[in-house]
PDB file of C-alpha atoms in Angstrom:
ATOM      1  CA  UNK A 101      21.570 -74.789   4.920  1.00 49.00           C
ATOM      2  CA  UNK A 102      18.739 -72.949   3.513  1.00 51.00           C
ATOM      3  CA  UNK A 103      17.730 -71.086   6.636  1.00 53.00           C
ATOM      4  CA  UNK A 104      21.379 -69.617   7.762  1.00 58.00           C
ATOM      5  CA  UNK A 105      21.137 -68.056   4.188  1.00 57.00           C
ATOM      6  CA  UNK A 106      17.960 -66.329   5.025  1.00 56.00           C
ATOM      7  CA  UNK A 107      19.106 -65.087   8.305  1.00 55.00           C
ATOM      8  CA  UNK A 108      22.254 -63.532   6.811  1.00 53.00           C
ATOM      9  CA  UNK A 109      20.682 -61.880   3.854  1.00 53.00           C
ATOM     10  CA  UNK A 110      18.028 -60.313   6.453  1.00 55.00           C
ATOM     11  CA  UNK A 111      21.075 -59.005   8.225  1.00 58.00           C
ATOM     12  CA  UNK A 112      22.562 -57.034   5.261  1.00 60.00           C
ATOM     13  CA  UNK A 113      19.928 -54.135   5.874  1.00 65.00           C
ATOM     14  CA  UNK A 114      18.186 -52.216   3.024  1.00 69.00           C
ATOM     15  CA  UNK A 115      19.311 -52.105  -0.977  1.00 78.00           C
ATOM     16  CA  UNK A 116      19.846 -49.221  -2.837  1.00 77.00           C
ATOM     17  CA  UNK A 117      16.652 -49.933  -4.509  1.00 78.00           C
ATOM     18  CA  UNK A 118      14.704 -49.036  -1.223  1.00 77.00           C
ATOM     19  CA  UNK A 119      17.381 -45.936   0.268  1.00 78.00           C
ATOM     20  CA  UNK A 120      16.419 -44.153  -3.261  1.00 81.00           C
ATOM     21  CA  UNK A 121      12.512 -44.703  -2.933  1.00 81.00           C
ATOM     22  CA  UNK A 122      12.467 -43.543   0.502  1.00 78.00           C
ATOM     23  CA  UNK A 123      14.948 -40.656  -0.111  1.00 80.00           C
ATOM     24  CA  UNK A 124      12.074 -39.878  -3.031  1.00 81.00           C
ATOM     25  CA  UNK A 125       9.259 -39.615  -1.222  1.00 81.00           C
ATOM     26  CA  UNK A 126      11.145 -37.965   2.121  1.00 76.00           C
ATOM     27  CA  UNK A 127      11.851 -35.372  -0.956  1.00 79.00           C
ATOM     28  CA  UNK A 128       8.432 -35.132  -2.476  1.00 80.00           C
ATOM     29  CA  UNK A 129       6.275 -34.770   1.362  1.00 75.00           C
ATOM     30  CA  UNK A 130       9.545 -31.949   2.158  1.00 74.00           C
ATOM     31  CA  UNK A 131       9.203 -29.807  -0.835  1.00 75.00           C
ATOM     32  CA  UNK A 132       5.406 -29.901  -0.004  1.00 73.00           C
ATOM     33  CA  UNK A 133       6.141 -28.462   3.197  1.00 71.00           C
ATOM     34  CA  UNK A 134       8.410 -26.006   2.671  1.00 72.00           C
ATOM     35  CA  UNK A 135       5.583 -24.713  -0.573  1.00 69.00           C
ATOM     36  CA  UNK A 136       2.849 -24.711   2.116  1.00 72.00           C
ATOM     37  CA  UNK A 137       5.394 -22.624   4.651  1.00 65.00           C
ATOM     38  CA  UNK A 138       6.011 -20.162   1.937  1.00 67.00           C
ATOM     39  CA  UNK A 139       2.564 -19.254   0.837  1.00 69.00           C
ATOM     40  CA  UNK A 140       1.511 -18.968   4.489  1.00 68.00           C
ATOM     41  CA  UNK A 141       4.381 -16.240   4.996  1.00 66.00           C
ATOM     42  CA  UNK A 142       3.351 -14.371   1.766  1.00 67.00           C
ATOM     43  CA  UNK A 143       0.176 -14.848   2.569  1.00 71.00           C
ATOM     44  CA  UNK A 144       0.598 -13.569   6.251  1.00 78.00           C
ATOM     45  CA  UNK A 145       2.577 -10.496   4.656  1.00 78.00           C
ATOM     46  CA  UNK A 146      -0.188  -9.698   2.159  1.00 81.00           C
ATOM     47  CA  UNK A 147      -2.853  -9.282   5.114  1.00 85.00           C
ATOM     48  CA  UNK A 148      -0.704  -7.572   6.953  1.00 89.00           C
ATOM     49  CA  UNK A 149      -0.165  -5.033   4.507  1.00 90.00           C
ATOM     50  CA  UNK A 150      -3.713  -4.865   3.129  1.00 91.00           C
ATOM     51  CA  UNK A 151      -4.494  -3.821   6.636  1.00 93.00           C
ATOM     52  CA  UNK A 152      -1.500  -1.105   7.577  1.00 94.00           C
ATOM     53  CA  UNK A 153      -2.654   0.047   3.794  1.00 94.00           C
ATOM     54  CA  UNK A 154      -5.985   0.500   5.027  1.00 95.00           C
ATOM     55  CA  UNK A 155      -5.223   2.291   8.089  1.00 95.00           C
ATOM     56  CA  UNK A 156      -3.143   4.718   5.925  1.00 95.00           C
ATOM     57  CA  UNK A 157      -5.855   5.340   3.836  1.00 95.00           C
ATOM     58  CA  UNK A 158      -8.365   6.139   6.796  1.00 94.00           C
ATOM     59  CA  UNK A 159      -5.253   8.307   7.910  1.00 93.00           C
ATOM     60  CA  UNK A 160      -5.559  10.404   4.764  1.00 94.00           C
ATOM     61  CA  UNK A 161      -9.405  10.935   4.894  1.00 94.00           C
ATOM     62  CA  UNK A 162      -9.055  12.249   8.262  1.00 93.00           C
ATOM     63  CA  UNK A 163      -5.931  14.640   7.141  1.00 93.00           C
ATOM     64  CA  UNK A 164      -8.178  16.163   4.209  1.00 93.00           C
ATOM     65  CA  UNK A 165     -11.170  16.878   6.740  1.00 92.00           C
ATOM     66  CA  UNK A 166      -8.153  18.487   9.025  1.00 91.00           C
ATOM     67  CA  UNK A 167      -6.938  20.294   5.946  1.00 91.00           C
ATOM     68  CA  UNK A 168     -10.584  21.864   4.980  1.00 90.00           C
ATOM     69  CA  UNK A 169     -10.529  23.252   8.433  1.00 89.00           C
ATOM     70  CA  UNK A 170      -9.175  26.397   6.946  1.00 87.00           C
ATOM     71  CA  UNK A 171     -11.296  26.544   3.745  1.00 86.00           C
ATOM     72  CA  UNK A 172     -13.949  28.582   6.130  1.00 79.00           C
ATOM     73  CA  UNK A 173     -15.604  31.054   3.175  1.00 76.00           C
ATOM     74  CA  UNK A 174     -18.438  29.372   1.420  1.00 70.00           C
ATOM     75  CA  UNK A 175     -18.873  32.294  -0.864  1.00 72.00           C
ATOM     76  CA  UNK A 176     -15.211  33.152  -2.080  1.00 76.00           C
ATOM     77  CA  UNK A 177     -13.910  31.297  -5.059  1.00 81.00           C
ATOM     78  CA  UNK A 178     -12.524  28.135  -4.582  1.00 82.00           C
ATOM     79  CA  UNK A 179      -8.545  29.131  -5.187  1.00 83.00           C
ATOM     80  CA  UNK A 180      -8.913  32.306  -2.846  1.00 84.00           C
ATOM     81  CA  UNK A 181     -10.940  30.387  -0.418  1.00 85.00           C
ATOM     82  CA  UNK A 182      -8.584  27.153  -0.147  1.00 85.00           C
ATOM     83  CA  UNK A 183      -5.195  28.905  -0.638  1.00 87.00           C
ATOM     84  CA  UNK A 184      -4.090  28.487   2.770  1.00 86.00           C
ATOM     85  CA  UNK A 185      -4.889  24.454   2.635  1.00 88.00           C
ATOM     86  CA  UNK A 186      -2.288  21.903   2.313  1.00 88.00           C
ATOM     87  CA  UNK A 187      -3.402  19.422  -0.345  1.00 90.00           C
ATOM     88  CA  UNK A 188      -6.847  20.674  -1.039  1.00 90.00           C
ATOM     89  CA  UNK A 189      -6.234  23.577  -2.986  1.00 88.00           C
ATOM     90  CA  UNK A 190      -4.745  21.327  -5.797  1.00 88.00           C
ATOM     91  CA  UNK A 191      -8.455  20.001  -6.558  1.00 89.00           C
ATOM     92  CA  UNK A 192      -9.438  20.931  -9.941  1.00 87.00           C
ATOM     93  CA  UNK A 193     -12.192  19.700 -12.093  1.00 86.00           C
ATOM     94  CA  UNK A 194      -9.929  17.188 -14.271  1.00 84.00           C
ATOM     95  CA  UNK A 195      -7.461  15.966 -11.479  1.00 82.00           C
ATOM     96  CA  UNK A 196      -5.071  14.146 -12.041  1.00 84.00           C
ATOM     97  CA  UNK A 197      -3.601  11.261  -9.627  1.00 86.00           C
ATOM     98  CA  UNK A 198      -0.179  12.103  -7.750  1.00 87.00           C
ATOM     99  CA  UNK A 199       1.821  11.966  -4.900  1.00 90.00           C
ATOM    100  CA  UNK A 200       0.563  14.851  -2.865  1.00 89.00           C
ATOM    101  CA  UNK A 201       3.490  17.437  -1.325  1.00 86.00           C
ATOM    102  CA  UNK A 202       5.508  16.964   1.468  1.00 85.00           C
ATOM    103  CA  UNK A 203       4.371  20.341   3.403  1.00 75.00           C
ATOM    104  CA  UNK A 204       7.878  22.363   4.097  1.00 72.00           C
ATOM    105  CA  UNK A 205       9.298  21.062   7.253  1.00 63.00           C
ATOM    106  CA  UNK A 206       7.315  17.460   6.895  1.00 52.00           C
ATOM    107  CA  UNK A 207       6.197  16.093  10.494  1.00 55.00           C
ATOM    108  CA  UNK A 208       4.254  13.566  11.486  1.00 58.00           C
ATOM    109  CA  UNK A 209       0.895  13.295  10.656  1.00 67.00           C
ATOM    110  CA  UNK A 210       1.571  15.069   7.142  1.00 84.00           C
ATOM    111  CA  UNK A 211       3.711  12.475   4.729  1.00 89.00           C
ATOM    112  CA  UNK A 212       2.537  10.807   1.810  1.00 92.00           C
ATOM    113  CA  UNK A 213       5.159   7.995   2.325  1.00 91.00           C
ATOM    114  CA  UNK A 214       5.042   5.360   5.080  1.00 93.00           C
ATOM    115  CA  UNK A 215       7.367   2.705   6.439  1.00 91.00           C
ATOM    116  CA  UNK A 216       6.570  -1.358   6.702  1.00 89.00           C
ATOM    117  CA  UNK A 217       4.796  -0.339  10.241  1.00 90.00           C
ATOM    118  CA  UNK A 218       3.015   3.075   8.714  1.00 91.00           C
ATOM    119  CA  UNK A 219       4.938   5.801  10.177  1.00 90.00           C
ATOM    120  CA  UNK A 220       5.326   8.586   8.411  1.00 89.00           C
ATOM    121  CA  UNK A 221       8.587   9.215   6.606  1.00 88.00           C
ATOM    122  CA  UNK A 222      10.968  12.716   6.124  1.00 86.00           C
ATOM    123  CA  UNK A 223      10.427  13.825   2.321  1.00 85.00           C
ATOM    124  CA  UNK A 224      14.369  12.413   2.109  1.00 84.00           C
ATOM    125  CA  UNK A 225      13.486   8.883   2.547  1.00 84.00           C
ATOM    126  CA  UNK A 226      10.279   8.977   0.611  1.00 85.00           C
ATOM    127  CA  UNK A 227      11.700  10.118  -2.223  1.00 84.00           C
ATOM    128  CA  UNK A 228      14.812   8.153  -1.844  1.00 80.00           C
ATOM    129  CA  UNK A 229      17.479  10.965  -1.817  1.00 75.00           C
ATOM    130  CA  UNK A 230      19.305   9.060   0.484  1.00 70.00           C
ATOM    131  CA  UNK A 231      18.036   5.333   0.213  1.00 74.00           C
ATOM    132  CA  UNK A 232      14.676   3.662  -1.326  1.00 76.00           C
ATOM    133  CA  UNK A 233      13.120   3.069   2.762  1.00 83.00           C
ATOM    134  CA  UNK A 234       9.390   4.208   2.157  1.00 88.00           C
ATOM    135  CA  UNK A 235       7.121   0.905   1.718  1.00 91.00           C
ATOM    136  CA  UNK A 236       4.264   2.319   1.292  1.00 94.00           C
ATOM    137  CA  UNK A 237       2.696   5.276  -1.077  1.00 92.00           C
ATOM    138  CA  UNK A 238      -0.240   7.410  -1.280  1.00 92.00           C
ATOM    139  CA  UNK A 239      -1.454   8.957  -4.074  1.00 91.00           C
ATOM    140  CA  UNK A 240      -4.540  11.623  -4.213  1.00 92.00           C
ATOM    141  CA  UNK A 241      -6.693  12.450  -7.019  1.00 91.00           C
ATOM    142  CA  UNK A 242      -8.351  15.729  -6.008  1.00 92.00           C
ATOM    143  CA  UNK A 243     -12.071  16.881  -7.733  1.00 92.00           C
ATOM    144  CA  UNK A 244     -13.901  20.407  -6.618  1.00 89.00           C
ATOM    145  CA  UNK A 245     -17.176  19.426  -7.838  1.00 86.00           C
ATOM    146  CA  UNK A 246     -18.995  22.406  -9.194  1.00 78.00           C
ATOM    147  CA  UNK A 247     -22.536  23.873  -7.876  1.00 70.00           C
ATOM    148  CA  UNK A 248     -24.858  22.866 -10.760  1.00 63.00           C
ATOM    149  CA  UNK A 249     -26.341  26.608  -9.880  1.00 68.00           C
ATOM    150  CA  UNK A 250     -24.689  29.274 -12.156  1.00 63.00           C
ATOM    151  CA  UNK A 251     -22.112  31.622 -10.058  1.00 66.00           C
ATOM    152  CA  UNK A 252     -22.405  29.045  -6.781  1.00 73.00           C
ATOM    153  CA  UNK A 253     -18.955  28.278  -5.499  1.00 76.00           C
ATOM    154  CA  UNK A 254     -17.334  24.949  -4.731  1.00 81.00           C
ATOM    155  CA  UNK A 255     -18.485  23.543  -1.603  1.00 83.00           C
ATOM    156  CA  UNK A 256     -17.421  20.191  -1.649  1.00 88.00           C
ATOM    157  CA  UNK A 257     -14.341  18.368  -2.935  1.00 91.00           C
ATOM    158  CA  UNK A 258     -14.364  14.487  -3.902  1.00 93.00           C
ATOM    159  CA  UNK A 259     -11.069  12.932  -2.841  1.00 94.00           C
ATOM    160  CA  UNK A 260      -9.492   9.775  -4.499  1.00 94.00           C
ATOM    161  CA  UNK A 261      -6.821   7.907  -2.203  1.00 94.00           C
ATOM    162  CA  UNK A 262      -5.109   5.401  -2.906  1.00 92.00           C
ATOM    163  CA  UNK A 263      -2.009   3.416  -0.920  1.00 93.00           C
ATOM    164  CA  UNK A 264       0.604   1.424  -3.064  1.00 91.00           C
ATOM    165  CA  UNK A 265       3.154  -1.324  -2.422  1.00 91.00           C
ATOM    166  CA  UNK A 266       5.609  -3.461  -3.763  1.00 88.00           C
ATOM    167  CA  UNK A 267       3.878  -6.678  -4.501  1.00 83.00           C
ATOM    168  CA  UNK A 268       7.485  -8.380  -3.799  1.00 82.00           C
ATOM    169  CA  UNK A 269       7.692  -6.500  -0.033  1.00 81.00           C
ATOM    170  CA  UNK A 270      10.441  -4.608  -1.502  1.00 84.00           C
ATOM    171  CA  UNK A 271      10.836  -0.572  -1.062  1.00 87.00           C
ATOM    172  CA  UNK A 272       9.893   2.218  -3.091  1.00 86.00           C
ATOM    173  CA  UNK A 273      10.364   5.589  -3.824  1.00 85.00           C
ATOM    174  CA  UNK A 274       7.320   8.166  -3.195  1.00 87.00           C
ATOM    175  CA  UNK A 275       8.266  10.880  -5.466  1.00 86.00           C
ATOM    176  CA  UNK A 276       6.549  14.138  -5.542  1.00 82.00           C
ATOM    177  CA  UNK A 277       3.845  14.824  -8.613  1.00 68.00           C
ATOM    178  CA  UNK A 278       5.311  10.959  -9.494  1.00 64.00           C
ATOM    179  CA  UNK A 279       2.093   9.147 -10.860  1.00 60.00           C
ATOM    180  CA  UNK A 280       3.582   5.713 -11.642  1.00 58.00           C
ATOM    181  CA  UNK A 281       2.355   3.259 -13.673  1.00 51.00           C
ATOM    182  CA  UNK A 282       0.316   2.274 -10.227  1.00 57.00           C
ATOM    183  CA  UNK A 283      -2.178   4.837 -11.741  1.00 48.00           C
ATOM    184  CA  UNK A 284      -2.128   4.161 -15.340  1.00 43.00           C
ATOM    185  CA  UNK A 285      -2.772   0.048 -14.142  1.00 47.00           C
ATOM    186  CA  UNK A 286      -3.716  -0.249 -10.433  1.00 45.00           C
ATOM    187  CA  UNK A 287      -3.737  -4.148 -10.904  1.00 51.00           C
ATOM    188  CA  UNK A 288      -0.286  -3.935 -12.039  1.00 56.00           C
ATOM    189  CA  UNK A 289       1.402  -7.014 -11.627  1.00 64.00           C
ATOM    190  CA  UNK A 290       4.493  -5.018  -9.499  1.00 80.00           C
ATOM    191  CA  UNK A 291       2.285  -3.339  -6.982  1.00 84.00           C
ATOM    192  CA  UNK A 292      -0.732  -3.943  -5.048  1.00 87.00           C
ATOM    193  CA  UNK A 293      -2.689  -1.459  -4.197  1.00 88.00           C
ATOM    194  CA  UNK A 294      -5.754  -0.168  -1.983  1.00 91.00           C
ATOM    195  CA  UNK A 295      -8.266   2.824  -3.000  1.00 92.00           C
ATOM    196  CA  UNK A 296     -10.865   4.841  -0.965  1.00 93.00           C
ATOM    197  CA  UNK A 297     -13.359   7.637  -1.963  1.00 93.00           C
ATOM    198  CA  UNK A 298     -14.131  10.637   0.398  1.00 92.00           C
ATOM    199  CA  UNK A 299     -15.956  13.667   0.021  1.00 92.00           C
ATOM    200  CA  UNK A 300     -14.209  16.721   1.841  1.00 92.00           C
ATOM    201  CA  UNK A 301     -17.018  19.962   2.815  1.00 88.00           C
ATOM    202  CA  UNK A 302     -15.352  23.106   4.110  1.00 85.00           C
ATOM    203  CA  UNK A 303     -15.502  24.436   7.250  1.00 82.00           C
ATOM    204  CA  UNK A 304     -19.041  25.987   6.547  1.00 79.00           C
ATOM    205  CA  UNK A 305     -20.959  27.410   9.145  1.00 70.00           C
TER     206      UNK A 305
END
């Protein structure tokens, strides 16, 4: 009789307590896997965005150097010597950080706004007059370095190039002359940014 009762009880299956314990363990494990996957995806996005931002910063260094090709007369006052440049003519001895202007009819290689893949955007797209589609935005701080010798014209411009993007991966506006709170606080939690420095020299012989 005892044997038959044992056999019948073993055929009844798992108890509700055992099922609840199994579900709890499975839920804890699944939550850990999901959290790890989310952290991996976020890490991959951050690494890719940082790489694109660094490429944009290097591209802007090259743009400014190309812009200096029209700065050819070292003996003329800086304002006059750089009048034909796109961006360097905005350099002052007391610079501010702002989004550079979009040249008229901005073509590829001239925009301060970029999409997720690092491609130039038009002014309408970058400034969000139709929709906010810019992923990366560039800010410049251009300093005209004065020569210590009295009467000597400016021959160098120090360029601080900052590329920033939304921390959450969203889009943003990249408006001319805009100095968002990224300027006041580059470590603002809403944004990530990379900053590079370069010295730009005129096309002098």
